[in-house]
Amino acid sequence: MAMENSRKKQVYLFYCDECEDLARKVASQSDFINLQTIKWRSFADGFPNIFINNAQDLRGQHVAFLASFSSQAVIFEQLSVIYALPRLFVASFTLVLPFFPTGSFERMEEEGDVATAFTLARMLTNIPISRGGPTSLVIYDIHALQERFYFGDHVLPVFETGIPLLKQRLHQLSDSDKIVIAFPDDGAWKRFHKQLDHFPTVVCAKVREGDKRIVRIKEGNPSGCHVVIVDDLVQSGGTLIECQKVLAAHGAAKVSAYVTHGVFPKRSWERFTHKNDCSENAFAYFWITDSCPMTVKDIANKAPFEVISLAGSIADALQI
């Protein structure tokens, strides 16, 4: 154990306001993580007036920043800090951005479409190199596998996943021997099936019928099982609801869902909460991680939601 500790590095961890709870959880995982603070002030015109506390003490230290790009409004102020920290003569710099928010906008379907996932990747690629070399960029369950190639050589992307945490949780369930994993489409299957291949699986697909796109079961049998729909993120939740209906119609005993990133714009999570009448169509569990801190605050103690924290996984990633 002493040998293992001697190889660990002390990390100075900064964070944006939104991520304070998650940063505290990360720090509680390890004596080798020291939480640091930033004064996030603004000038009268609303533009940032930021001060990094204890900047002199960072020389020669391993430094990390925990970011949340939940809205365009907070990206600029955080980028200002992310660009400044590596220049303070730090030994290494790690950026933890659990949710890469523009990840679902990666395709150009016609001339004029702007692939904003590529834009954000370029902005992050331009983080200055620290004395220790390129920035390590830790992202969880990025939306499209090809996005790993969007980053240039000035950053080293580290792609992590929340799936091991889901598997731990599933093993704790009383019906863990009756679990079937369902993927809402081929994209989700491609992303996750190798990590979940010891579970029976169901693959759904959206098919066009007239003007409507309807969810159908493409392969697998959910009958009599606790079916857990797995995807990387949820926005409105419409696809998950359609999947739940079709799985229940095919005999699923219970349906739950897991997404790494609970984005839920416009409080769309409300569609999933258990109302007093608790309809048959309700999800038994809806697991998300704390990659989207605003959602975590909103859904606290509301069934069927349960938050699986990335804190331990992030603490481990800071030691890479």
Short mmCIF file of C-alpha atoms in Angstrom, two decimals:
data_model
loop_
_atom_site.label_atom_id
_atom_site.label_comp_id
_atom_site.label_asym_id
_atom_site.label_seq_id
_atom_site.Cartn_x
_atom_site.Cartn_y
_atom_site.Cartn_z
CA MET A 1 0.00 0.00 0.00
CA ALA A 2 2.86 2.38 0.89
CA MET A 3 4.44 1.63 -2.51
CA GLU A 4 1.15 2.37 -4.25
CA ASN A 5 0.75 5.68 -2.40
CA SER A 6 4.32 6.73 -3.20
CA ARG A 7 3.45 6.50 -6.91
CA LYS A 8 0.36 8.71 -6.53
CA LYS A 9 0.56 12.40 -7.33
CA GLN A 10 -0.93 15.30 -5.41
CA VAL A 11 -3.48 17.02 -7.64
CA TYR A 12 -4.73 20.58 -7.18
CA LEU A 13 -8.35 20.47 -8.35
CA PHE A 14 -10.18 23.64 -9.45
CA TYR A 15 -13.85 23.59 -10.47
CA CYS A 16 -16.65 25.74 -11.88
CA ASP A 17 -19.44 26.84 -9.54
CA GLU A 18 -21.88 24.30 -10.98
CA CYS A 19 -19.53 21.42 -10.19
CA GLU A 20 -18.85 22.29 -6.55
CA ASP A 21 -20.78 19.30 -5.14
CA LEU A 22 -19.14 16.87 -7.57
CA ALA A 23 -15.67 18.39 -6.90
CA ARG A 24 -16.15 17.89 -3.16
CA LYS A 25 -17.15 14.27 -3.75
CA VAL A 26 -14.09 13.73 -5.96
CA ALA A 27 -11.80 15.22 -3.26
CA SER A 28 -13.40 13.00 -0.60
CA GLN A 29 -12.28 9.94 -2.59
CA SER A 30 -8.57 10.60 -2.12
CA ASP A 31 -6.11 12.33 0.19
CA PHE A 32 -4.13 13.17 -2.93
CA ILE A 33 -6.68 15.68 -4.25
CA ASN A 34 -6.56 19.24 -2.90
CA LEU A 35 -9.58 21.40 -3.71
CA GLN A 36 -8.74 24.90 -4.91
CA THR A 37 -10.98 27.92 -5.46
CA ILE A 38 -11.49 30.61 -8.06
CA LYS A 39 -13.21 33.98 -7.64
CA TRP A 40 -15.84 33.99 -10.38
CA ARG A 41 -16.69 37.68 -10.46
CA SER A 42 -18.16 39.83 -13.24
CA PHE A 43 -17.68 43.40 -14.40
CA ALA A 44 -20.69 45.72 -14.63
CA ASP A 45 -21.20 44.74 -18.28
CA GLY A 46 -21.51 41.07 -17.34
CA PHE A 47 -18.15 39.94 -18.74
CA PRO A 48 -15.97 37.83 -16.45
CA ASN A 49 -13.56 39.26 -13.88
CA ILE A 50 -11.85 36.08 -12.70
CA PHE A 51 -9.11 35.50 -10.11
CA ILE A 52 -7.29 32.17 -9.59
CA ASN A 53 -6.47 31.92 -5.88
CA ASN A 54 -2.97 30.78 -4.81
CA ALA A 55 -1.62 30.94 -8.37
CA GLN A 56 1.99 31.20 -7.12
CA ASP A 57 1.63 27.90 -5.22
CA LEU A 58 0.75 26.02 -8.41
CA ARG A 59 4.27 26.08 -9.86
CA GLY A 60 5.53 22.56 -10.34
CA GLN A 61 2.20 21.06 -9.22
CA HIS A 62 -0.24 18.74 -11.01
CA VAL A 63 -3.34 20.82 -11.68
CA ALA A 64 -6.83 19.84 -12.86
CA PHE A 65 -10.06 21.66 -13.65
CA LEU A 66 -13.56 20.15 -13.41
CA ALA A 67 -15.79 21.81 -16.03
CA SER A 68 -19.47 21.87 -16.94
CA PHE A 69 -20.37 23.46 -20.27
CA SER A 70 -24.10 23.36 -19.53
CA SER A 71 -24.85 26.56 -21.45
CA GLN A 72 -23.07 28.90 -23.85
CA ALA A 73 -23.11 31.54 -21.09
CA VAL A 74 -20.64 29.64 -18.88
CA ILE A 75 -18.28 28.30 -21.57
CA PHE A 76 -16.32 31.53 -22.11
CA GLU A 77 -15.52 32.14 -18.44
CA GLN A 78 -14.41 28.54 -17.98
CA LEU A 79 -12.30 28.54 -21.16
CA SER A 80 -10.57 31.67 -19.84
CA VAL A 81 -9.48 29.72 -16.75
CA ILE A 82 -8.72 26.53 -18.71
CA TYR A 83 -6.38 28.51 -21.00
CA ALA A 84 -4.73 30.29 -18.02
CA LEU A 85 -3.97 27.35 -15.68
CA PRO A 86 -1.42 25.50 -17.88
CA ARG A 87 0.61 28.73 -18.22
CA LEU A 88 1.23 28.99 -14.47
CA PHE A 89 4.32 26.72 -14.74
CA VAL A 90 2.33 23.68 -13.63
CA ALA A 91 3.81 20.16 -13.87
CA SER A 92 0.74 18.88 -15.76
CA PHE A 93 -2.79 19.97 -16.57
CA THR A 94 -5.91 17.80 -16.75
CA LEU A 95 -9.31 19.04 -17.88
CA VAL A 96 -12.27 16.92 -16.77
CA LEU A 97 -15.32 17.69 -18.92
CA PRO A 98 -17.65 14.79 -18.05
CA PHE A 99 -20.27 15.78 -20.64
CA PHE A 100 -19.13 16.96 -24.09
CA PRO A 101 -22.28 18.97 -24.82
CA THR A 102 -22.16 19.46 -28.58
CA GLY A 103 -21.47 15.77 -29.21
CA SER A 104 -24.79 15.10 -30.91
CA PHE A 105 -24.10 17.79 -33.54
CA GLU A 106 -21.31 16.03 -35.37
CA ARG A 107 -22.80 15.42 -38.83
CA MET A 108 -23.11 17.56 -41.92
CA GLU A 109 -26.11 16.35 -43.86
CA GLU A 110 -26.12 19.24 -46.31
CA GLU A 111 -23.78 22.06 -47.24
CA GLY A 112 -24.23 24.80 -44.65
CA ASP A 113 -24.70 22.55 -41.60
CA VAL A 114 -22.24 23.52 -38.86
CA ALA A 115 -20.78 20.55 -36.94
CA THR A 116 -20.43 22.29 -33.58
CA ALA A 117 -18.88 19.18 -31.99
CA PHE A 118 -15.86 19.87 -34.20
CA THR A 119 -15.88 23.58 -33.22
CA LEU A 120 -15.73 22.75 -29.50
CA ALA A 121 -13.03 20.12 -30.12
CA ARG A 122 -10.94 22.77 -31.89
CA MET A 123 -11.38 25.20 -28.98
CA LEU A 124 -10.19 22.52 -26.53
CA THR A 125 -7.32 21.52 -28.82
CA ASN A 126 -5.96 25.07 -28.41
CA ILE A 127 -5.44 24.76 -24.66
CA PRO A 128 -1.80 25.87 -24.12
CA ILE A 129 0.74 23.13 -23.49
CA SER A 130 1.95 23.06 -19.88
CA ARG A 131 5.50 22.31 -18.78
CA GLY A 132 4.47 18.67 -18.52
CA GLY A 133 3.22 18.49 -22.10
CA PRO A 134 -0.25 18.37 -23.67
CA THR A 135 -3.43 18.66 -21.60
CA SER A 136 -5.16 15.42 -20.62
CA LEU A 137 -8.85 15.81 -21.47
CA VAL A 138 -11.19 13.41 -19.63
CA ILE A 139 -14.65 12.93 -21.20
CA TYR A 140 -17.34 10.36 -20.34
CA ASP A 141 -19.32 8.49 -23.00
CA ILE A 142 -18.83 10.88 -25.89
CA HIS A 143 -21.81 10.73 -28.24
CA ALA A 144 -20.19 9.51 -31.47
CA LEU A 145 -17.15 7.25 -31.52
CA GLN A 146 -15.53 9.16 -34.39
CA GLU A 147 -15.40 12.34 -32.28
CA ARG A 148 -12.19 11.11 -30.66
CA PHE A 149 -10.50 12.03 -33.94
CA TYR A 150 -11.72 15.65 -33.78
CA PHE A 151 -9.04 16.61 -31.24
CA GLY A 152 -5.62 17.75 -32.41
CA ASP A 153 -2.22 16.75 -31.03
CA HIS A 154 -2.12 19.49 -28.36
CA VAL A 155 -4.52 17.55 -26.15
CA LEU A 156 -4.63 13.90 -25.13
CA PRO A 157 -8.28 12.85 -24.89
CA VAL A 158 -9.02 10.19 -22.27
CA PHE A 159 -12.39 8.57 -23.00
CA GLU A 160 -14.01 7.12 -19.90
CA THR A 161 -17.40 5.46 -19.44
CA GLY A 162 -20.07 5.24 -16.76
CA ILE A 163 -21.00 1.66 -17.71
CA PRO A 164 -18.89 -0.09 -15.01
CA LEU A 165 -20.81 1.95 -12.41
CA LEU A 166 -24.11 0.84 -13.92
CA LYS A 167 -22.97 -2.80 -13.82
CA GLN A 168 -22.12 -2.48 -10.11
CA ARG A 169 -25.61 -1.11 -9.46
CA LEU A 170 -27.34 -3.84 -11.46
CA HIS A 171 -25.54 -6.54 -9.46
CA GLN A 172 -27.07 -5.06 -6.27
CA LEU A 173 -30.65 -5.53 -7.50
CA SER A 174 -32.76 -8.37 -6.12
CA ASP A 175 -33.61 -9.46 -9.69
CA SER A 176 -30.05 -9.14 -11.01
CA ASP A 177 -30.33 -12.61 -12.60
CA LYS A 178 -33.29 -11.40 -14.70
CA ILE A 179 -31.67 -8.34 -16.29
CA VAL A 180 -31.87 -7.79 -20.05
CA ILE A 181 -30.13 -4.78 -21.63
CA ALA A 182 -32.06 -2.92 -24.34
CA PHE A 183 -30.50 -0.52 -26.81
CA PRO A 184 -32.85 2.10 -28.31
CA ASP A 185 -31.04 2.02 -31.66
CA ASP A 186 -28.01 0.61 -33.48
CA GLY A 187 -25.90 3.60 -32.40
CA ALA A 188 -26.34 2.75 -28.71
CA TRP A 189 -25.63 -0.92 -29.46
CA LYS A 190 -22.36 -0.02 -31.23
CA ARG A 191 -21.30 2.21 -28.34
CA PHE A 192 -22.01 -0.11 -25.44
CA HIS A 193 -22.62 -3.75 -26.40
CA LYS A 194 -19.02 -4.89 -25.82
CA GLN A 195 -19.10 -3.63 -22.23
CA LEU A 196 -22.44 -5.35 -21.57
CA ASP A 197 -22.04 -8.55 -23.59
CA HIS A 198 -22.57 -10.88 -20.60
CA PHE A 199 -26.22 -9.73 -20.40
CA PRO A 200 -28.93 -10.87 -22.83
CA THR A 201 -29.79 -7.96 -25.13
CA VAL A 202 -32.69 -6.46 -27.04
CA VAL A 203 -32.08 -4.02 -29.90
CA CYS A 204 -34.82 -1.57 -30.87
CA ALA A 205 -35.10 0.44 -34.05
CA LYS A 206 -37.12 3.40 -35.27
CA VAL A 207 -39.08 2.57 -38.41
CA ARG A 208 -41.13 4.94 -40.52
CA GLU A 209 -44.84 4.23 -40.81
CA GLY A 210 -46.53 6.91 -42.90
CA ASP A 211 -45.62 10.24 -41.28
CA LYS A 212 -44.61 8.70 -37.97
CA ARG A 213 -41.42 7.05 -36.72
CA ILE A 214 -42.36 4.09 -34.56
CA VAL A 215 -40.10 2.07 -32.26
CA ARG A 216 -39.99 -1.66 -32.94
CA ILE A 217 -38.00 -4.53 -31.45
CA LYS A 218 -35.42 -5.58 -34.02
CA GLU A 219 -33.93 -8.51 -32.10
CA GLY A 220 -34.06 -10.12 -28.66
CA ASN A 221 -36.84 -11.07 -26.25
CA PRO A 222 -37.75 -8.97 -23.18
CA SER A 223 -40.50 -11.28 -21.91
CA GLY A 224 -40.57 -11.79 -18.12
CA CYS A 225 -37.37 -9.82 -17.53
CA HIS A 226 -36.26 -6.56 -15.94
CA VAL A 227 -35.21 -4.66 -19.06
CA VAL A 228 -32.73 -1.79 -18.68
CA ILE A 229 -32.56 0.62 -21.64
CA VAL A 230 -29.00 1.96 -22.01
CA ASP A 231 -27.93 5.07 -23.92
CA ASP A 232 -25.31 7.82 -23.65
CA LEU A 233 -27.66 10.77 -23.12
CA VAL A 234 -31.28 11.84 -22.89
CA GLN A 235 -32.80 15.11 -24.11
CA SER A 236 -36.63 15.12 -24.32
CA GLY A 237 -36.89 11.42 -23.43
CA GLY A 238 -39.40 10.66 -26.21
CA THR A 239 -37.42 7.71 -27.58
CA LEU A 240 -37.06 6.15 -24.12
CA ILE A 241 -40.80 6.41 -23.52
CA GLU A 242 -41.57 4.76 -26.87
CA CYS A 243 -39.06 1.99 -26.11
CA GLN A 244 -40.61 1.43 -22.70
CA LYS A 245 -44.07 1.02 -24.24
CA VAL A 246 -42.93 -1.50 -26.84
CA LEU A 247 -40.89 -3.51 -24.29
CA ALA A 248 -43.86 -3.64 -21.88
CA ALA A 249 -46.13 -4.71 -24.75
CA HIS A 250 -43.71 -7.59 -25.45
CA GLY A 251 -43.94 -8.85 -21.86
CA ALA A 252 -41.13 -7.08 -19.98
CA ALA A 253 -41.78 -7.51 -16.24
CA LYS A 254 -40.16 -4.11 -15.47
CA VAL A 255 -38.44 -1.46 -17.54
CA SER A 256 -35.69 0.84 -16.26
CA ALA A 257 -33.29 3.22 -18.00
CA TYR A 258 -29.66 4.31 -17.68
CA VAL A 259 -28.04 7.28 -19.40
CA THR A 260 -24.65 8.71 -18.54
CA HIS A 261 -25.78 12.28 -19.29
CA GLY A 262 -29.21 13.43 -18.10
CA VAL A 263 -29.45 16.64 -20.14
CA PHE A 264 -33.26 17.06 -19.88
CA PRO A 265 -33.73 20.57 -21.35
CA LYS A 266 -36.88 22.45 -20.28
CA ARG A 267 -37.38 20.12 -17.28
CA SER A 268 -38.24 17.21 -19.57
CA TRP A 269 -37.31 14.89 -16.66
CA GLU A 270 -40.80 15.64 -15.31
CA ARG A 271 -42.21 13.16 -17.87
CA PHE A 272 -40.57 10.35 -15.91
CA THR A 273 -41.39 11.17 -12.30
CA HIS A 274 -43.69 8.80 -10.45
CA LYS A 275 -46.97 10.63 -9.97
CA ASN A 276 -49.35 9.68 -7.16
CA ASP A 277 -51.40 7.52 -9.52
CA CYS A 278 -48.15 5.66 -10.47
CA SER A 279 -49.17 4.48 -13.92
CA GLU A 280 -48.22 1.04 -15.18
CA ASN A 281 -46.02 2.66 -17.78
CA ALA A 282 -43.64 4.11 -15.18
CA PHE A 283 -39.95 3.26 -15.24
CA ALA A 284 -38.88 1.21 -12.24
CA TYR A 285 -35.50 3.00 -12.04
CA PHE A 286 -33.97 5.81 -14.05
CA TRP A 287 -30.23 6.01 -13.43
CA ILE A 288 -28.13 9.00 -14.46
CA THR A 289 -24.64 10.10 -13.45
CA ASP A 290 -23.75 13.52 -12.02
CA SER A 291 -22.17 14.67 -15.32
CA CYS A 292 -24.93 17.32 -15.65
CA PRO A 293 -24.96 18.98 -12.20
CA MET A 294 -28.04 21.15 -12.81
CA THR A 295 -30.14 18.05 -13.53
CA VAL A 296 -28.87 16.36 -10.37
CA LYS A 297 -30.16 19.32 -8.29
CA ASP A 298 -33.54 19.21 -10.07
CA ILE A 299 -34.22 15.48 -9.69
CA ALA A 300 -32.98 15.05 -6.10
CA ASN A 301 -35.17 12.54 -4.22
CA LYS A 302 -37.65 12.21 -7.08
CA ALA A 303 -38.56 8.62 -8.02
CA PRO A 304 -37.63 6.83 -10.23
CA PHE A 305 -34.37 8.82 -10.48
CA GLU A 306 -31.20 7.63 -8.85
CA VAL A 307 -27.80 9.29 -9.33
CA ILE A 308 -24.71 7.14 -9.79
CA SER A 309 -21.73 9.38 -9.02
CA LEU A 310 -18.69 9.62 -11.29
CA ALA A 311 -16.62 10.93 -8.35
CA GLY A 312 -14.56 7.76 -7.77
CA SER A 313 -13.98 7.30 -11.48
CA ILE A 314 -12.86 10.94 -11.88
CA ALA A 315 -10.51 10.62 -8.88
CA ASP A 316 -8.93 7.57 -10.56
CA ALA A 317 -8.67 9.40 -13.91
CA LEU A 318 -6.76 12.25 -12.21
CA GLN A 319 -4.02 9.74 -11.37
CA ILE A 320 -3.52 8.59 -14.98
#
